[in-house]
Amino acid sequence: MSKLLIVGTVAFDAIETPFGKTDKILGGAATYIALAAAQFEVESAVVSVVGEDFPQEYLDLLTDRKVDITATEIVKGGKTFFWSGKYHNDLNSRDTLETQLNVLADFNPVVPENFKDSEIVVLGNLHPLVQLSVLEQVENPKLVILDTMNFWMDNTWDELMQVISKVDVITINDEEARQLANEHSLVKAARKITAMGPKYVVIKKGEHGALLFHDGQVFFAPALPLEEVFDPTGAGDTFAGGFAGYLAQAGDLSFQSMKNAVIFGSNLASFCVEKFGAERMLSLQKEEILQRLDEFKALTQFEIKLT
Amino acid sequence: MSKLLIVGTVAFDAIETPFGKTDKILGGAATYIALAAAQFEVESAVVSVVGEDFPQEYLDLLTDRKVDITATEIVKGGKTFFWSGKYHNDLNSRDTLETQLNVLADFNPVVPENFKDSEIVVLGNLHPLVQLSVLEQVENPKLVILDTMNFWMDNTWDELMQVISKVDVITINDEEARQLANEHSLVKAARKITAMGPKYVVIKKGEHGALLFHDGQVFFAPALPLEEVFDPTGAGDTFAGGFAGYLAQAGDLSFQSMKNAVIFGSNLASFCVEKFGAERMLSLQKEEILQRLDEFKALTQFEIKLT
């Protein structure tokens, strides 16, 4: 059983989609990553920060799933990071209505002693300097996975380049990959991003699936065609969590294993979007994941025999 | 060897992309369908119409590939159908600059006697009444494949419904599927379109691949990630031609065989977009298709063993 270290936000989200809207609910990148990874046999910890307003029952949802949250600081008198957004009708784009950094503004991540030897580290979307600080505290991880977004490209380019140069895998969406590489072609973009450091580049295309690039090779995991996407919030983080969780359980970091990992990432993400926020991830059972794996096989596997 | 009957336009195109522009070059749905299908062991014929201005050398390109064009009428003094269009920078959308129907306005398709017993019929994008007329002339085909577009939905809805009710497979792009079914979800749209008649619904998503729906099942063929898409003109027709050509050669119309057919459709289309118009299809060799089939396998096939 590998150790998996996750750093990222644990937060409140308020979401509006064409199907309805929520009050403040459980959110945050590290939450989604940890909930997805918890579906695998892993020993995981979340390094994060919340305010005193954060309900114990939300934290219990993580500890119930054997996620170590001793390094998730609860700031006395502080308020938890809050994001609210509204999705457009096709659910492919959204507007941020409000962002309150709150306790995240002074987040100083401290990796717990017993997770300094983590084999796999997931750096959830955060300020690159915070991500770098975590990397400095871990001892020789086998695989570091980075998630980031356009905001850091716009505002902290140099710091972002520093962290990108130190990771093994980057997961990023298609528009962000184009911005990062200044290339429209995703094939060319992936090559440029590889030159920045990561040996593996995962480009997430939402409902259009995900591409895994490595050393001139490419693998594609489709998104499962769904009757309805209810709420895309957290799907990208859930993908990263499924990806990392599978690899931690498998203990195999070959390209072959990475292919399976993106299939599991896509698998887990396909559940995440079925309900508001993390709701579906909280009810998700392992048997459902295995059943959906069969659906992914039926969706993609073929056998051509040429005479 | 199955007989394959193709009806559709044989035409002039003038194309402008961010990479350059062409004068009048060889185009037309039936041209692309026939060139793609000619890569397989099939006996094919094209029912179409051109004007006296159409160069013999263009017609020779088809006969050189053993495509029977005796039912492609050359109208004395007539001018060939002409389309010109300009692609936007991302190549995902285009504006039609000019359409001259010319001889197509009075096109009265006549199926040759020796192709009335064709096993497979491809009804390329044309007025639904022209498509219906072809169907009335063939005797008990095993598989009828229909291509159409939003123009016929806007202008000839009832006639389109008539032809859709009589075909086995419809190939259509994602926006057209949404319009035809009045459903944003492609899963729901495919179900509604199936209720209109076709047992198989193929939804083409361009660079995002193609979905094959049948009887509650779904299969996905990705588009090959390319360095650069040079000109998307004819890619959809090439897909249909590869799909039909493979099925005609295989002589197997099971769902399993249909899966392989969409892979070959995507395979052939990935070549079509590499050069202007039909240029790449004219130089394409069978060995290149088999090599690319290996690339499609590497792109999609995985093996997950769970302990």
JSON list of C-alpha atoms in Angstrom, two decimals, chain B residues 50-53 74-80 103:
[
{"chain": "B", "resi": 50, "resn": "VAL", "atom": "CA", "xyz": [-21.45, 16.85, -63.35]},
{"chain": "B", "resi": 51, "resn": "GLY", "atom": "CA", "xyz": [-21.32, 19.52, -66.05]},
{"chain": "B", "resi": 52, "resn": "GLU", "atom": "CA", "xyz": [-19.40, 19.54, -69.26]},
{"chain": "B", "resi": 53, "resn": "ASP", "atom": "CA", "xyz": [-16.80, 21.69, -67.50]},
{"chain": "B", "resi": 74, "resn": "ILE", "atom": "CA", "xyz": [-22.29, 14.47, -67.73]},
{"chain": "B", "resi": 75, "resn": "VAL", "atom": "CA", "xyz": [-24.77, 17.19, -68.66]},
{"chain": "B", "resi": 76, "resn": "LYS", "atom": "CA", "xyz": [-23.99, 18.74, -72.05]},
{"chain": "B", "resi": 77, "resn": "GLY", "atom": "CA", "xyz": [-23.48, 22.49, -71.71]},
{"chain": "B", "resi": 78, "resn": "GLY", "atom": "CA", "xyz": [-24.06, 22.20, -67.95]},
{"chain": "B", "resi": 79, "resn": "LYS", "atom": "CA", "xyz": [-21.87, 23.53, -65.16]},
{"chain": "B", "resi": 80, "resn": "THR", "atom": "CA", "xyz": [-20.70, 21.40, -62.23]},
{"chain": "B", "resi": 103, "resn": "VAL", "atom": "CA", "xyz": [-26.51, 20.79, -62.79]}
]
